[in-house]
Coordinates of C-alpha atoms and ligand atoms in Angstrom, one line a residue:
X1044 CA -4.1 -18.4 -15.4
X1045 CA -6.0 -15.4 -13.7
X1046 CA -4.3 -11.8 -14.9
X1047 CA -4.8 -8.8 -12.4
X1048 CA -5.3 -5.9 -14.7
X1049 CA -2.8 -3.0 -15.8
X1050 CA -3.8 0.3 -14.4
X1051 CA -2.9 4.1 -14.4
X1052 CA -2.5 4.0 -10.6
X1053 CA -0.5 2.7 -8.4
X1054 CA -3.3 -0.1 -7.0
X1055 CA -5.5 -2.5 -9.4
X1056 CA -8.2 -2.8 -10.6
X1057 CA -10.5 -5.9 -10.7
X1058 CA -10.8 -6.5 -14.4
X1059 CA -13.6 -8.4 -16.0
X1060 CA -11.5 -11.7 -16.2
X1061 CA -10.4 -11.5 -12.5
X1062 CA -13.7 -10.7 -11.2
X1063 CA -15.3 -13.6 -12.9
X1064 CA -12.6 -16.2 -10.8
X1065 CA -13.7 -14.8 -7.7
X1066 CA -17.5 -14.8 -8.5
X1067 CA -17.1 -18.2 -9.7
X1068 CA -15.7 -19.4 -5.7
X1069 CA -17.3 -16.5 -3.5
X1070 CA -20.7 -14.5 -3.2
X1071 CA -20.5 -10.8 -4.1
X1072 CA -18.4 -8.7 -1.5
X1073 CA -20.2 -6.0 0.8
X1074 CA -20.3 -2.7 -0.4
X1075 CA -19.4 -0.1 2.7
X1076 CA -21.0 3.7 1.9
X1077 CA -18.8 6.5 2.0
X1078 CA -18.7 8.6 5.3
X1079 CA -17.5 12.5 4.7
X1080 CA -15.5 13.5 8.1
X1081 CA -17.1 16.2 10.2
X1082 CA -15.6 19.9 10.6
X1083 CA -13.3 18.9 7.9
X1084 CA -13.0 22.4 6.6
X1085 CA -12.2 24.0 10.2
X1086 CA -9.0 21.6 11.0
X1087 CA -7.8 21.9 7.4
X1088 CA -8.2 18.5 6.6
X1089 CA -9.1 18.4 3.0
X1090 CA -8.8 16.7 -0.4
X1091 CA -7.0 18.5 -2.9
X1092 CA -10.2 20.2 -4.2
X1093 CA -10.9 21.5 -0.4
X1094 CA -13.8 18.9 -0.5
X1095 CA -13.8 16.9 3.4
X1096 CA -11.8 13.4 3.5
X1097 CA -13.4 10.3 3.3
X1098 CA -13.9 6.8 4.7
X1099 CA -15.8 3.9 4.8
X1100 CA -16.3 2.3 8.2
X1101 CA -17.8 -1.2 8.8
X1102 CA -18.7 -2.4 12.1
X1103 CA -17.0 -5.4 13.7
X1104 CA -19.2 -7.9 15.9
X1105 CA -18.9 -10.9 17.9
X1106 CA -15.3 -11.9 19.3
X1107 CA -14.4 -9.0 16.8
X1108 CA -16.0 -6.0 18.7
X1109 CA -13.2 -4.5 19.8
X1110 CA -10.4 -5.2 17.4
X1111 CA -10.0 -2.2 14.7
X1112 CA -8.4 -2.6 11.3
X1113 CA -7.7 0.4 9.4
X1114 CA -6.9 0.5 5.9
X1115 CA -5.2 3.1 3.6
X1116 CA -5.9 3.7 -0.2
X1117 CA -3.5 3.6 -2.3
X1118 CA -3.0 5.5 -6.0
X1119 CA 0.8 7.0 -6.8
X1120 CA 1.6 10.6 -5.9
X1121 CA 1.0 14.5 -7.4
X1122 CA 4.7 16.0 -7.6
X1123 CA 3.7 18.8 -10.1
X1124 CA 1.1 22.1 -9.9
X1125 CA 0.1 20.0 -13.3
X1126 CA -0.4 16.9 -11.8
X1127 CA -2.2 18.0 -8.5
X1128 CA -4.7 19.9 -10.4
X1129 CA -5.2 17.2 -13.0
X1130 CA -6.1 14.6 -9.5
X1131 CA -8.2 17.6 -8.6
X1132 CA -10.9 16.3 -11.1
X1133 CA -10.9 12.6 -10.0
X1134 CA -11.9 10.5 -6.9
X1135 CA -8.2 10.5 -6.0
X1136 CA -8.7 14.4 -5.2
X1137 CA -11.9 14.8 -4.4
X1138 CA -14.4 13.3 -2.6
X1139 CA -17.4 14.6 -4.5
X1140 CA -16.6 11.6 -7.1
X1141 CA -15.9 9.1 -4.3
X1142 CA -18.1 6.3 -4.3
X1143 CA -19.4 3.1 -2.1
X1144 CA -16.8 0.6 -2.1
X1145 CA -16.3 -3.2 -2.1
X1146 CA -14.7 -4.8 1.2
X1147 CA -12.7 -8.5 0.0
X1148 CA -9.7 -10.2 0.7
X1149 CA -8.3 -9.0 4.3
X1150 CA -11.6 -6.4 4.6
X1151 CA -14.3 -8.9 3.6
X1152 CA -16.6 -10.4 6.4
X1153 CA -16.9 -13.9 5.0
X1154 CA -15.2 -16.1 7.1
X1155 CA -14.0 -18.2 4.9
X1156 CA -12.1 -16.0 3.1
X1157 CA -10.5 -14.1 5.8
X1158 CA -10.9 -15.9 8.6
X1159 CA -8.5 -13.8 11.3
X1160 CA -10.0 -10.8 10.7
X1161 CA -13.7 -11.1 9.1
X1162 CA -15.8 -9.9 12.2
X1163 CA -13.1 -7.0 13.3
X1164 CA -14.0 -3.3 12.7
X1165 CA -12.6 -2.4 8.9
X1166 CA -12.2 0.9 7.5
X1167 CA -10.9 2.1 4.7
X1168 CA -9.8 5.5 4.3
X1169 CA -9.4 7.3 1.0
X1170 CA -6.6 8.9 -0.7
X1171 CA -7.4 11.8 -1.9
X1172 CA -4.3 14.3 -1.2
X1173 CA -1.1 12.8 -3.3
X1174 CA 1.2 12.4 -1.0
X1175 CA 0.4 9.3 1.0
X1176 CA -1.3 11.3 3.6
X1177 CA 1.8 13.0 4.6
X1178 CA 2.3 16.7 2.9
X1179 CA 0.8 19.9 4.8
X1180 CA 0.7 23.4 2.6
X1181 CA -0.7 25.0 -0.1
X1182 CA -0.6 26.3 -3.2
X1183 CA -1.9 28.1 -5.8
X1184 CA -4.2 25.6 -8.7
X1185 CA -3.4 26.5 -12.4
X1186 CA -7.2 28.1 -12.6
X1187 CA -6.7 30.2 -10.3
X1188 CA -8.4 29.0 -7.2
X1189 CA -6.4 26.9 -4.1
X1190 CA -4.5 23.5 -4.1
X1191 CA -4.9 22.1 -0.3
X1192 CA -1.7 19.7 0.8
X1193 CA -3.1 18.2 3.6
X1194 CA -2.7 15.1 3.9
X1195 CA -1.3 14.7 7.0
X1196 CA -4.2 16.5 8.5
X1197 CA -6.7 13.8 7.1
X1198 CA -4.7 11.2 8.5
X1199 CA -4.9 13.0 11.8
X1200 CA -8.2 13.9 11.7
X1201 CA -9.9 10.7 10.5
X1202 CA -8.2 8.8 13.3
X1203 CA -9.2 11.4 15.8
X1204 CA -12.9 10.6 14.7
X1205 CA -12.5 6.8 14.5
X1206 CA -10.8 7.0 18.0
X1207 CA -14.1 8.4 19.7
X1208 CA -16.2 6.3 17.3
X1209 CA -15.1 3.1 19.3
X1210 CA -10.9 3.0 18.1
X1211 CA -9.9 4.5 21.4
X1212 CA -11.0 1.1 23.3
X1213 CA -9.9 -1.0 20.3
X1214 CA -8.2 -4.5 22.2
X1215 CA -6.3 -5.3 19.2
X1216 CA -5.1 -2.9 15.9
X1217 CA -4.4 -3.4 13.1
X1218 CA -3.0 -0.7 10.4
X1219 CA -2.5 -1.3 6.8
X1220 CA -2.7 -0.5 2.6
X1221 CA -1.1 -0.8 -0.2
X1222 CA 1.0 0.8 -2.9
X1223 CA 1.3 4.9 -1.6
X1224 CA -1.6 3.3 1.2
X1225 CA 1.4 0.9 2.3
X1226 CA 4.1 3.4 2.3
X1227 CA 1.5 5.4 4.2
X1228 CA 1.3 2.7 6.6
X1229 CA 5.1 2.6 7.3
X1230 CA 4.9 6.4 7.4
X1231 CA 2.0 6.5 10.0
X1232 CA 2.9 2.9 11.8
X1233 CA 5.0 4.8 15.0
X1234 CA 2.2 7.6 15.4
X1235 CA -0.9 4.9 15.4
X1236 CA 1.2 2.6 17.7
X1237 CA 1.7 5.4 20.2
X1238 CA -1.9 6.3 20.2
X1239 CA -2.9 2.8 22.3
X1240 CA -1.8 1.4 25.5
X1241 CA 0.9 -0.5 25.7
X1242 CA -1.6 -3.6 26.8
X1243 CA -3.2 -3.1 23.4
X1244 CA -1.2 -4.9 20.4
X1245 CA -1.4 -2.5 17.9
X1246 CA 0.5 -3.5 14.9
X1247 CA 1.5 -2.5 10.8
X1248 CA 1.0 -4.3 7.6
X1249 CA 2.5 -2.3 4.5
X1250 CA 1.4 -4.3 0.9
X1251 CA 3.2 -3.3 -1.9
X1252 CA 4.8 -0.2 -0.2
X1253 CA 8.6 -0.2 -0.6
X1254 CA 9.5 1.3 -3.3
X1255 CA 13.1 1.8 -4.8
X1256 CA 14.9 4.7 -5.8
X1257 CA 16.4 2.6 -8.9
X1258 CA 17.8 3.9 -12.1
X1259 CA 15.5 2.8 -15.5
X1260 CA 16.6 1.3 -18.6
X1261 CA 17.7 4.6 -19.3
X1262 CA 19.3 5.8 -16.3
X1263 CA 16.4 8.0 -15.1
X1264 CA 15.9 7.7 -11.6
X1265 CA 12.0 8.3 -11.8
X1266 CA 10.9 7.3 -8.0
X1267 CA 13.3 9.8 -7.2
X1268 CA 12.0 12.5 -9.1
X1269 CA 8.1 11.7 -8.1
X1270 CA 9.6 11.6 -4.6
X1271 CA 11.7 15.1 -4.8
X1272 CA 9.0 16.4 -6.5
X1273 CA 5.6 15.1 -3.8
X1274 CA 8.1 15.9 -0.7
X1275 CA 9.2 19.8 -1.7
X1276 CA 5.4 21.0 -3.4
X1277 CA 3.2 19.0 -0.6
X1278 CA 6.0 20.2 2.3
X1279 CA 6.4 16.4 3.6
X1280 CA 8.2 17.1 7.2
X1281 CA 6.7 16.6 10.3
X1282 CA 5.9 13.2 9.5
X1283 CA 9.6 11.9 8.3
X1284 CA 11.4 10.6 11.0
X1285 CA 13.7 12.6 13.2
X1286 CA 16.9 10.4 13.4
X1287 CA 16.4 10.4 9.8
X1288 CA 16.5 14.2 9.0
X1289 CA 19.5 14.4 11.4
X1290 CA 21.0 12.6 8.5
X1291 CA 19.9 12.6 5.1
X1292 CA 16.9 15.2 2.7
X1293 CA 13.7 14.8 3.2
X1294 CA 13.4 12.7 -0.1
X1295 CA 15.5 10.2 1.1
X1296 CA 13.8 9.9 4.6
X1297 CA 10.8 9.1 2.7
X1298 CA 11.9 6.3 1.4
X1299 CA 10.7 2.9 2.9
X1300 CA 14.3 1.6 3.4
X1301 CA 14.9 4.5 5.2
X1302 CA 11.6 4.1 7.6
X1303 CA 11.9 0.4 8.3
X1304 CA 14.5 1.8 10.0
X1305 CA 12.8 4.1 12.7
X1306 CA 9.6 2.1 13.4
X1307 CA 9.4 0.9 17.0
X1308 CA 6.0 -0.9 16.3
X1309 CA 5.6 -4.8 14.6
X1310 CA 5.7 -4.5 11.0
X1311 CA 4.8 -7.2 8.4
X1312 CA 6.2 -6.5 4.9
X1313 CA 4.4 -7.6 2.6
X1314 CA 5.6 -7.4 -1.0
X1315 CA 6.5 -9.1 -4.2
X1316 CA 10.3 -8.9 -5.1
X1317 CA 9.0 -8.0 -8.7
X1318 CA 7.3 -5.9 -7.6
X1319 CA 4.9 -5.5 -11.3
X1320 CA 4.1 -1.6 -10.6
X1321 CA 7.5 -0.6 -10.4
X1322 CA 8.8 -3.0 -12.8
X1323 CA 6.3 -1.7 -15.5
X1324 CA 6.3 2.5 -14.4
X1325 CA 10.1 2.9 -13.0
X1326 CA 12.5 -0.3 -14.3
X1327 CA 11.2 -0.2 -17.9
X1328 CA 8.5 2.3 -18.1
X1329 CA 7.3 2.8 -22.1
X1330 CA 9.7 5.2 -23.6
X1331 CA 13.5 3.8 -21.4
X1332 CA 13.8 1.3 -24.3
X1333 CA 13.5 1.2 -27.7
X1334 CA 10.0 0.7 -29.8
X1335 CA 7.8 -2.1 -27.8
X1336 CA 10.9 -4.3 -26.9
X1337 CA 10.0 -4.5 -23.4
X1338 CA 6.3 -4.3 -23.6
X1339 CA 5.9 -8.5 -23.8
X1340 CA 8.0 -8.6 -20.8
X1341 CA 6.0 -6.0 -18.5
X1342 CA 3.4 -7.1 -19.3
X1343 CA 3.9 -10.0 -18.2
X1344 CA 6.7 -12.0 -16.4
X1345 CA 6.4 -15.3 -18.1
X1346 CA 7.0 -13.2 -21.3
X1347 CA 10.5 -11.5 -20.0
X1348 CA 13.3 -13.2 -22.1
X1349 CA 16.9 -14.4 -20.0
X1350 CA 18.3 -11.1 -20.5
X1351 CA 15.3 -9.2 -19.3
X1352 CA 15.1 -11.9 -16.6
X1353 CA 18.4 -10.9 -15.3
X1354 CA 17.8 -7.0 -15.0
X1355 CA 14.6 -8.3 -13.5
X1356 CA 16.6 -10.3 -11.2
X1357 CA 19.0 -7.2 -10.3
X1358 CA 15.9 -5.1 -9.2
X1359 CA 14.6 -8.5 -6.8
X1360 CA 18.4 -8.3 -5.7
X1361 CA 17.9 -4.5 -4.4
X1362 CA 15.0 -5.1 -3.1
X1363 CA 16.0 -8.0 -1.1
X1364 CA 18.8 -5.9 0.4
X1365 CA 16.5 -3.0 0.9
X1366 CA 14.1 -5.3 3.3
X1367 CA 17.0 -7.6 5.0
X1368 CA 17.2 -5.1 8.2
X1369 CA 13.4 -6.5 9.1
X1370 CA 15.2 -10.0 9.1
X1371 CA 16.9 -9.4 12.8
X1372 CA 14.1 -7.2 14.4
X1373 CA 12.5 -9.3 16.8
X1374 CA 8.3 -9.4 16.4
X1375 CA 8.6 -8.1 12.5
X1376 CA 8.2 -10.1 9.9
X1377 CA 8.3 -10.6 5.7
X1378 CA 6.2 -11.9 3.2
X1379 CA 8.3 -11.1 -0.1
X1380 CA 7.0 -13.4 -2.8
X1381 CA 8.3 -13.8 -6.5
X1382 CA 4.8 -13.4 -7.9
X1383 CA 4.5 -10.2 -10.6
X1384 CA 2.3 -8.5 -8.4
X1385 CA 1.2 -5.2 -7.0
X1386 CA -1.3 -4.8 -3.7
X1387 CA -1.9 -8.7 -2.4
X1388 CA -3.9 -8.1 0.7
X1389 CA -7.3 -6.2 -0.3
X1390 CA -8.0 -9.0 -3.1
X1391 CA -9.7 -12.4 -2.3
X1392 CA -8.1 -14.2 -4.8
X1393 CA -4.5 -12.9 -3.7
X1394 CA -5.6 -13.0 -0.2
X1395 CA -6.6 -16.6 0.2
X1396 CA -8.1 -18.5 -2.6
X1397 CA -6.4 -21.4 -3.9
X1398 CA -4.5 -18.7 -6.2
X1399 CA -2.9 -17.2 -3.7
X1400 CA 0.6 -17.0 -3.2
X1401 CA 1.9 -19.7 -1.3
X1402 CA 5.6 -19.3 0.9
X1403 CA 6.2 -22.2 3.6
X1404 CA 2.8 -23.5 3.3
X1405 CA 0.9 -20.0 4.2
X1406 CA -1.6 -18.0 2.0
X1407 CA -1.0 -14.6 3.0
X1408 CA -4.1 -14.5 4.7
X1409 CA -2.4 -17.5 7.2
X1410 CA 1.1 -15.4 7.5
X1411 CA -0.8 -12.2 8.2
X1412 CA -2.8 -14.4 11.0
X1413 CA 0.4 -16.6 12.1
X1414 CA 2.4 -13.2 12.5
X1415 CA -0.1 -10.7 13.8
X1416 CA -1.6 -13.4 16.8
X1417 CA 1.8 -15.1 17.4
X1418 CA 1.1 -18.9 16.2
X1419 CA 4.2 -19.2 15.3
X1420 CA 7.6 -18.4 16.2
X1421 CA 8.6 -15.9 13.4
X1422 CA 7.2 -15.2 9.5
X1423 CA 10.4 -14.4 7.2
X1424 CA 9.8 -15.6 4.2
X1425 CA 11.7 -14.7 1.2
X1426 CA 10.8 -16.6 -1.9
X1427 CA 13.3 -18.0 -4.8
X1428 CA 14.0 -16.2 -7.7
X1429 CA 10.5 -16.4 -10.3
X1430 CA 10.1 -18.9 -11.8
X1431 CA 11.2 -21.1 -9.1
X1432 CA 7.3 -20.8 -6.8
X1433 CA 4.2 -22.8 -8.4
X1434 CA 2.1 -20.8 -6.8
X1435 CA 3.2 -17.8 -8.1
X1436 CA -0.4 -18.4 -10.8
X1437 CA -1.8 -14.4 -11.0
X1438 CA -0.4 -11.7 -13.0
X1439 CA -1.1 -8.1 -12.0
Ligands
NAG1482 C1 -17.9 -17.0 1.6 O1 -16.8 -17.3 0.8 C2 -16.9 -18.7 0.3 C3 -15.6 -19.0 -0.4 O2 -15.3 -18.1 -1.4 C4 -18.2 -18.8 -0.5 O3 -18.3 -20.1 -1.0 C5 -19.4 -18.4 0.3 O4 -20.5 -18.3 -0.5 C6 -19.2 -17.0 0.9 N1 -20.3 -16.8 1.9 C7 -21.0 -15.7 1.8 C8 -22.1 -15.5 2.9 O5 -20.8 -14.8 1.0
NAG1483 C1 6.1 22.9 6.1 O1 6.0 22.1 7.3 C2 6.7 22.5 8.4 C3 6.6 21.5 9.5 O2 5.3 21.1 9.7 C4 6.1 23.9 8.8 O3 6.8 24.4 9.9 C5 6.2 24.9 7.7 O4 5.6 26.1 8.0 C6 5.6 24.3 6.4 N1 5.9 25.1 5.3 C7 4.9 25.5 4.4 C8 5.4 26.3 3.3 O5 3.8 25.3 4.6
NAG1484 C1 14.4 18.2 -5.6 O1 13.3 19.1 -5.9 C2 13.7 20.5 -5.8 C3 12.5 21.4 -5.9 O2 11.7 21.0 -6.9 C4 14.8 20.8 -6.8 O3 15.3 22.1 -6.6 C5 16.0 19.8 -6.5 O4 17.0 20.0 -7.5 C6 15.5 18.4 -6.6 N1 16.7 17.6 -6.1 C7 17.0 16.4 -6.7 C8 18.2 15.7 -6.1 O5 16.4 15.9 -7.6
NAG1485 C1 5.2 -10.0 -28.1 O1 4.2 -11.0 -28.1 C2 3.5 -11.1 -29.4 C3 2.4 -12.1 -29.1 O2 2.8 -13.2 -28.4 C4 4.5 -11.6 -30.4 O3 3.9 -11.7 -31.6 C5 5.6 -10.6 -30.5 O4 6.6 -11.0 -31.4 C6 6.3 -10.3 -29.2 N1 7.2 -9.2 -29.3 C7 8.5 -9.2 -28.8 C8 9.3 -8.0 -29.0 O5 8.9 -10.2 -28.2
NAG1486 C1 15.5 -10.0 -25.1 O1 14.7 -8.9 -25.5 C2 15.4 -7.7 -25.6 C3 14.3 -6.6 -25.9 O2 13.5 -7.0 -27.0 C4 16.4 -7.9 -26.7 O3 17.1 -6.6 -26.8 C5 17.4 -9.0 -26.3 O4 18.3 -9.2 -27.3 C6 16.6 -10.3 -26.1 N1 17.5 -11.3 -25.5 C7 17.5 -12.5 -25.9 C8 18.5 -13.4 -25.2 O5 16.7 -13.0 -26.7
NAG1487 C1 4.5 -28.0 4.2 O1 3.5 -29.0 4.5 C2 3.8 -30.3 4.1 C3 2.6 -31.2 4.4 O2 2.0 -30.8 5.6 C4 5.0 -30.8 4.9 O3 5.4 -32.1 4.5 C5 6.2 -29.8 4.6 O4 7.3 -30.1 5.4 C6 5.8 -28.4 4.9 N1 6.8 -27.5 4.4 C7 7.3 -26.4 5.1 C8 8.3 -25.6 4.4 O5 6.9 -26.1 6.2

């Protein structure tokens, strides 16, 4: 049974046992090179480190030409001076360590694997400001020298520069990512609708980005704090929705429950209800339970015993409510599997290989298609409880 490695960040990965299934059933994926956005400096739009923002951009073709899918890293948050500065010093701050990356699963061009959108434009920007491309301030770096907020600038830049490299005429849109990339996506979705037509179907696609404020095994409420913490040092407001703010903090309107909400544009939500990021970092994160009790289980779902089954069950429960809203808006649509997973799209073998999650016949890759061209009358699908799905065969 293929295992999606643990990581430090909120996004995977590929471990050595993964990548051996997919080179065993695919050729090796493209590598797109690393593009530094222009005047970066001059609009403020900079990694934590002051270093330009980058992405990778790879051209569609054919029937593809004009249809544009752009893609949003993912990687947790910086809530703390500490933190920030610490991110400072790795790709996730800086893009003097970014590299060339890998385009699979809904970016790669093989059109077998990803057959809806393998000749559109793909781009993938990085995440290198901590705050899901949302926060705009700055602050003063425990060395001494300047912490830049700006991520809400790099989103507004880099999609200034992809609109006059060819996004501006873009037929069809696309906007997705996962993990703080997918809550960046619900974040974002009204602002990239708005910047098309109203002829052009320009559309979102959060992966793995609702995340619950939820109390761990120990009462802390940990999203919460991260939250509070990313929203009051990164000064997330502009970009939180108005009707929101009218209402409730700023923390709280950051908050994906909260931004389903507000979004006017055709959303696809995908997600697992166990969601294996959260279950591991904020329902029983190391240090909420006694010794190693828990470890077994967080590891790994099939480990979890009936008790730990049924907090794990509570937390699918939440989440479940947290999503239903999407159930009666007309054009959205759900893909919330009972696999113990986190970020589905951007991998092949989560994507659309025979291990993919399967929910009333569809891969992901075919509810992504069904829902974004309108083959078929709606995509809601909420799976059973785990261990209920056969399909449900990775791990991550
Ligand atoms: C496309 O993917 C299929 C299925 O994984 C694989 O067999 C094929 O070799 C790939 N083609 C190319 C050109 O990489
Ligand atoms: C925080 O953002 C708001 C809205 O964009 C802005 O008016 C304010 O000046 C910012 N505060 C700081 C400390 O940067
Ligand atoms: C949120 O963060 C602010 C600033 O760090 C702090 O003063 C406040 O107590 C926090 N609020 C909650 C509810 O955690
Ligand atoms: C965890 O798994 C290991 C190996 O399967 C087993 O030896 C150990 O007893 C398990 N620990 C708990 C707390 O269930
Ligand atoms: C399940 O595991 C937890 C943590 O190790 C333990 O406290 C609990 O008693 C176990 N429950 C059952 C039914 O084995
Ligand atoms: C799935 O496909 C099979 C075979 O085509 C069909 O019998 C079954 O009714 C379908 N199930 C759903 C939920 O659509």
């Amino acid at each position: 049974m293929p295992i999606l490695p643990r990581r430090r960040y909120a996004e995977p990965l590929l471990l050595l046992l993964l990548a051996a299934v997919a080179r065993s059933t695919a050729a090796a994926p493209d590598v797109v090179e690393l593009i530094l956005l222009t005047g970066a400096q001059e609009k403020g739009a900079v990694c934590l480190d002051g270093s330009p923002p980058g992405y990778h951009l790879q051209r569609g073709f054919g029937s593809g030409e004009h249809s544009w899918l752009i893609y949003l890293e993912g990687g947790e948050w910086c809530d703390t001076i500490e933190s920030c500065s610490n991110r400072k010093t790795t790709e996730l701050g800086s893009s003097k360590l970014m590299e060339a990356q890998e385009f699979e699963g809904i970016l790669s061009n093989n059109q077998t694997v990803n057959s809806d959108f393998y000749n559109w434009n793909k781009v993938v920007i990085r995440y290198c400001d901590g705050a899901s491309f949302s926060g705009n301030a700055e602050a003063q770096d425990q060395d001494g020298s300047t912490l830049h907020f700006r991520g809400l600038r790099i989103w507004q830049a880099v999609l200034d520069e992809l609109m006059e490299k060819g996004l501006a005429s873009a037929k069809q849109a696309l906007l997705s990512g996962c993990s703080a990339g997918g809550l960046a996506t619900l974040l974002h979705c009204n602002d990239f609708h708005a910047r098309f037509p109203k002829e052009v179907s320009a559309k979102c696609l959060p992966d793995a980005g609702i995340f619950l404020d939820i109390e761990d095994l120990s009462g802390k409420r940990l999203m919460w704090s991260v939250f509070n913490g990313t929203v009051q040092l990164q000064n997330v407001s502009e970009v939180l929705p108005k009707d929101c703010l009218a209402k409730k903090v700023r923390t709280e309107c950051f908050l994906a429950t909260e931004l389903v909400k507000s979004i006017t544009a055709p959303t696809l939500i995908v997600n697992s209800a166990y969601d294996s990021w959260q279950i591991r970092d904020t329902l029983a994160p190391v240090g909420s339970y006694p010794g190693q009790s828990w470890l077994n289980c967080t590891n790994d779902i099939g480990n979890c015993n009936s008790t730990q089954m049924e907090v794990l069950n509570g937390f699918r429960k939440k989440f479940v409510d947290g999503v239903k809203v999407v159930k009666d808006k007309k054009d959205w649509g759900l893909f919330i599997d009972s696999c113990f997973m986190h970020c589905q799209t951007k991998y092949s073998i989560s994507w659309s290989s025979q291990f993919s999650p399967v929910l009333g016949n569809m891969t992901i890759a075919k509810a992504v298609g069904d829902w974004y061209f309108e083959r078929s009358k709606t995509v809601k699908e909420i799976d059973c409880e785990y261990p209920c799905n056969p399909t449900c065969k990775l791990t991550g």
